[in-house]
Amino acid sequence: FTSSDKDIGLVLTAIRNNETTNVYQTAHKAVGVCFTVGAFAVANSLRKLEQQARQGDLQNAEPQLSIANSLFGQTQKLMKNRFSPS
């Protein structure tokens, strides 16, 4: 799940460079990681971004990534609180 933070940065760069293939591939990878660890809200948000990229439309990609990033931050805090030693 920690690699997803890096993936979000890669997706942002790809969006800004209008690289739909890179957005799709990186978002797809991050979706898989998020589903694996149970971060369903993040995965669903990234899935929307993945679908936009597959359609070749990155017009609303940056706001969608911002939503995913916010959800990622919230999920990361919850996981840290839940699984850190007391």
N, CA and C of each residue as an Amber inpcrd file, in Angstrom:
protein
   258
   0.8260000  -1.1990000   0.0000000   0.0000000   0.0000000   0.0000000
   0.8630000   1.2540000   0.0000000   2.0360000   1.1630000   0.5840000
   2.9060000   2.3370000   0.6240000   3.3760000   2.7470000  -0.7660000
   3.4560000   1.8030000  -1.6960000   3.8590000   2.1560000  -3.0620000
   2.7840000   2.9740000  -3.7600000   1.5470000   2.9140000  -3.2750000
   0.4650000   3.6750000  -3.8940000   0.6960000   5.1700000  -3.7900000
   1.3580000   5.6170000  -2.7340000   1.7040000   7.0300000  -2.5980000
   2.5930000   7.4530000  -3.7610000   3.5670000   6.6400000  -4.0770000
   4.4540000   6.9010000  -5.2140000   3.6660000   6.8560000  -6.5210000
   2.7630000   5.8800000  -6.6370000   1.9590000   5.7350000  -7.8480000
   1.1050000   6.9700000  -8.1050000   0.5710000   7.5680000  -7.0510000
  -0.2470000   8.7640000  -7.2130000   0.5810000   9.8950000  -7.8140000
   1.8220000  10.0300000  -7.3760000   2.7110000  11.0330000  -7.9640000
   3.0040000  10.7540000  -9.4220000   3.1830000   9.4800000  -9.7540000
   3.4270000   9.1010000 -11.1490000   2.2090000   9.3800000 -12.0240000
   1.0310000   9.1140000 -11.4810000  -0.1950000   9.3780000 -12.2330000
  -0.3480000  10.8780000 -12.4770000  -0.0760000  11.6960000 -11.4870000
  -0.1780000  13.1440000 -11.6470000   0.7460000  13.6290000 -12.7580000
   1.9670000  13.1470000 -12.7630000   2.9100000  13.5260000 -13.8170000
   2.3910000  13.1010000 -15.1830000   1.8710000  11.8810000 -15.2680000
   1.3380000  11.3760000 -16.5390000   0.1270000  12.1890000 -16.9940000
  -0.7230000  12.5840000 -16.0510000  -1.8850000  13.4190000 -16.4040000
  -1.4020000  14.7320000 -16.9960000  -0.4700000  15.3480000 -16.3210000
   0.0160000  16.6620000 -16.7770000   0.7460000  16.5870000 -18.1130000
   1.2750000  15.4050000 -18.4270000   1.9330000  15.1980000 -19.7280000
   0.9820000  14.5910000 -20.7540000  -0.2980000  14.4510000 -20.3890000
  -1.3280000  13.8840000 -21.2620000  -0.9510000  12.4980000 -21.7830000
  -0.4020000  11.6880000 -20.8940000   0.0350000  10.3290000 -21.2350000
  -1.0350000   9.3400000 -20.7690000  -2.0550000   9.1570000 -21.5950000
  -3.1940000   8.3280000 -21.1970000  -2.7860000   6.8900000 -20.8930000
  -1.8570000   6.3450000 -21.6560000  -1.4300000   4.9580000 -21.4160000
  -0.7780000   4.8270000 -20.0540000   0.0910000   5.7590000 -19.6930000
   0.7500000   5.7100000 -18.3840000  -0.2540000   5.9190000 -17.2470000
  -1.2130000   6.8190000 -17.4590000  -2.2470000   7.0340000 -16.4350000
  -3.0160000   5.7380000 -16.2320000  -3.4330000   5.1250000 -17.3280000
  -4.1950000   3.8780000 -17.2390000  -3.3970000   2.7820000 -16.5270000
  -2.1700000   2.5590000 -16.9690000  -1.3700000   1.4620000 -16.4090000
  -1.0640000   1.6690000 -14.9350000  -0.7000000   2.8720000 -14.5600000
  -0.3500000   3.1380000 -13.1710000  -1.5830000   3.1090000 -12.2800000
  -2.6740000   3.6830000 -12.7610000  -3.9180000   3.6440000 -11.9870000
  -4.3970000   2.2000000 -11.8350000  -4.2870000   1.4180000 -12.8890000
  -4.7010000   0.0190000 -12.8480000  -3.9100000  -0.7530000 -11.7890000
  -2.6080000  -0.5330000 -11.7680000  -1.7420000  -1.1880000 -10.7610000
  -2.1440000  -0.7580000  -9.3490000  -2.3720000   0.5270000  -9.1680000
  -2.7400000   1.0460000  -7.8440000  -4.1080000   0.5210000  -7.4090000
  -5.0430000   0.3730000  -8.3530000  -6.3590000  -0.1930000  -8.0350000
  -6.1890000  -1.5930000  -7.4610000  -5.3600000  -2.3930000  -8.1050000
  -5.1180000  -3.7560000  -7.6380000  -4.5420000  -3.8010000  -6.2340000
  -3.5870000  -2.9460000  -5.9700000  -2.9720000  -2.8870000  -4.6390000
  -4.0120000  -2.4760000  -3.6040000  -4.7900000  -1.4650000  -3.9270000
  -5.7910000  -0.9730000  -2.9750000  -6.8480000  -2.0310000  -2.6720000
  -7.3160000  -2.7370000  -3.7040000  -8.2920000  -3.8040000  -3.4600000
  -7.6790000  -4.9040000  -2.6070000  -6.4140000  -5.2110000  -2.8360000
  -5.7420000  -6.2740000  -2.0860000  -5.7050000  -5.9790000  -0.5860000
  -5.4730000  -4.7200000  -0.2330000  -5.3740000  -4.3660000   1.1870000
  -6.7020000  -3.8960000   1.7780000  -7.7490000  -3.9140000   0.9760000
  -9.0610000  -3.5400000   1.4810000  -9.3610000  -2.0600000   1.4760000
  -8.5870000  -1.2920000   0.7290000  -8.8170000   0.1520000   0.6310000
  -9.7900000   0.4040000  -0.5310000 -11.0370000   0.0010000  -0.3230000
 -12.0150000  -0.0150000  -1.4060000 -12.4000000   1.3760000  -1.9100000
 -12.4920000   2.3410000  -1.0200000 -12.8510000   3.6970000  -1.4490000
 -11.7700000   4.2760000  -2.3600000 -10.5290000   4.0650000  -1.9990000
  -9.4170000   4.5390000  -2.8300000  -9.4310000   3.8170000  -4.1730000
  -9.6110000   2.4960000  -4.1290000  -9.6310000   1.6940000  -5.3530000
 -10.7400000   2.1410000  -6.2910000 -11.9180000   2.3780000  -5.7550000
 -13.0390000   2.8040000  -6.5990000 -12.7970000   4.1690000  -7.2200000
 -12.1770000   5.0540000  -6.4740000 -11.8520000   6.3740000  -7.0050000
 -10.8100000   6.2650000  -8.1250000  -9.7980000   5.4450000  -7.8880000
  -8.7720000   5.2430000  -8.9140000  -9.3320000   4.4930000 -10.1280000
 -10.3090000   3.6490000  -9.9050000 -10.9390000   2.9270000 -11.0170000
 -11.6000000   3.9120000 -11.9780000 -12.2320000   4.9630000 -11.4370000
 -12.8350000   5.9960000 -12.2920000 -11.7660000   6.6660000 -13.1470000
 -10.6300000   6.9510000 -12.5380000  -9.5170000   7.5530000 -13.2650000
  -8.9960000   6.5930000 -14.3410000  -8.8880000   5.3480000 -13.9840000
  -8.4490000   4.3170000 -14.9250000  -9.3850000   4.2660000 -16.1400000
 -10.6760000   4.3150000 -15.9000000 -11.6550000   4.2780000 -16.9860000
 -11.5690000   5.5130000 -17.8710000 -11.3570000   6.6740000 -17.2570000
 -11.2020000   7.9020000 -18.0340000  -9.9990000   7.7840000 -18.9700000
  -8.9010000   7.2660000 -18.4410000  -7.6870000   7.1310000 -19.2400000
  -7.8930000   6.1200000 -20.3640000  -8.5840000   5.0300000 -20.0710000
  -8.8470000   4.0180000 -21.0940000  -9.6410000   4.6200000 -22.2530000
 -10.5170000   5.5790000 -21.9370000 -11.3160000   6.2480000 -22.9590000
 -10.5480000   7.3890000 -23.6320000  -9.3250000   7.6450000 -23.1510000
  -8.5000000   8.7010000 -23.7310000  -8.9140000  10.0930000 -23.3160000
  -9.6420000  10.2130000 -22.2180000 -10.1580000  11.4990000 -21.7640000
  -9.5920000  11.8320000 -20.3860000  -8.6280000  12.7190000 -20.3530000
  -8.0160000  13.1170000 -19.0810000  -8.4940000  14.4850000 -18.6130000
  -9.5700000  14.9740000 -19.2220000 -10.0710000  16.3140000 -18.9140000
 -10.3550000  16.5020000 -17.4280000 -10.9830000  15.5290000 -16.7810000
 -11.3040000  15.6400000 -15.3480000 -10.4230000  14.7340000 -14.4990000
  -9.3020000  14.3410000 -15.0430000  -8.4420000  13.3790000 -14.3550000
  -7.7800000  13.9590000 -13.1070000  -7.3290000  15.1810000 -13.1820000
  -6.6300000  15.7480000 -12.0180000  -7.5540000  15.9060000 -10.8080000
  -8.7920000  16.4090000 -10.9750000  -9.6980000  16.4420000  -9.8150000
 -10.0140000  15.0350000  -9.2840000 -10.1510000  14.0570000 -10.1770000
 -10.4140000  12.6890000  -9.7440000  -9.2300000  12.1340000  -8.9560000
  -8.0240000  12.4450000  -9.4110000  -6.8330000  12.0210000  -8.6820000
  -6.7630000  12.6940000  -7.3170000  -7.1870000  13.9460000  -7.2480000
  -7.1970000  14.6620000  -5.9690000  -8.1360000  13.9760000  -4.9710000
  -9.2840000  13.5170000  -5.4510000 -10.2140000  12.7750000  -4.6010000
  -9.5540000  11.4860000  -4.1130000  -8.9420000  10.7610000  -5.0510000
  -8.2690000   9.5080000  -4.6890000  -7.1580000   9.7580000  -3.6780000
  -6.4080000  10.8270000  -3.8770000  -5.3020000  11.1400000  -2.9680000
  -5.8210000  11.4740000  -1.5700000  -6.9200000  12.1990000  -1.4900000
  -7.5220000  12.5200000  -0.1980000  -7.9910000  11.2480000   0.5090000
  -8.6600000  10.3840000  -0.2390000  -9.1100000   9.1080000   0.3320000
  -7.9280000   8.2490000   0.7580000  -6.8600000   8.2880000  -0.0340000
  -5.6470000   7.5410000   0.3000000  -5.0780000   8.0150000   1.6380000
  -4.9970000   9.3350000   1.8090000  -4.4770000   9.8900000   3.0540000
  -5.3130000   9.4850000   4.2610000  -6.6310000   9.5450000   4.1070000
  -7.5230000   9.1490000   5.1960000  -7.3650000   7.6630000   5.5210000
  -7.2910000   6.8570000   4.4790000  -7.1550000   5.4040000   4.6750000
  -5.8190000   5.0650000   5.3110000  -4.7760000   5.7510000   4.8780000
  -3.4440000   5.5160000   5.4270000  -3.4200000   5.8240000   6.9260000
  -4.0570000   6.9150000   7.3370000  -4.1230000   7.2660000   8.7570000
  -4.8910000   6.2100000   9.5460000  -6.0240000   5.7720000   8.9990000
  -6.8190000   4.7450000   9.6810000  -6.0230000   3.4520000   9.8430000
  -5.3270000   3.0590000   8.7920000  -4.5380000   1.8250000   8.8600000
  -3.4000000   1.9600000   9.8630000  -2.7710000   3.1200000   9.8690000
  -1.6610000   3.3340000  10.8050000  -2.1610000   3.2620000  12.2380000
  -3.3000000   3.9030000  12.5120000  -3.8640000   3.8810000  13.8570000
  -4.3130000   2.4780000  14.2600000  -4.8620000   1.7630000  13.3160000
  -5.4050000   0.4270000  13.6160000  -4.3160000  -0.6150000  13.7870000
  -3.2590000  -0.5160000  13.0130000  -2.2620000  -1.5910000  13.0010000
  -0.9320000  -1.2410000  13.6580000  -0.8020000  -0.0270000  14.1890000
   0.4400000   0.3060000  14.8660000   0.4250000  -0.2640000  16.2850000
   1.6040000  -0.6270000  16.7810000   1.6700000  -1.1880000  18.1460000
   1.1940000  -0.1620000  19.1700000   0.5350000  -0.6240000  20.1830000
   0.0230000   0.2800000  21.2220000   1.0890000   0.6300000  22.2300000
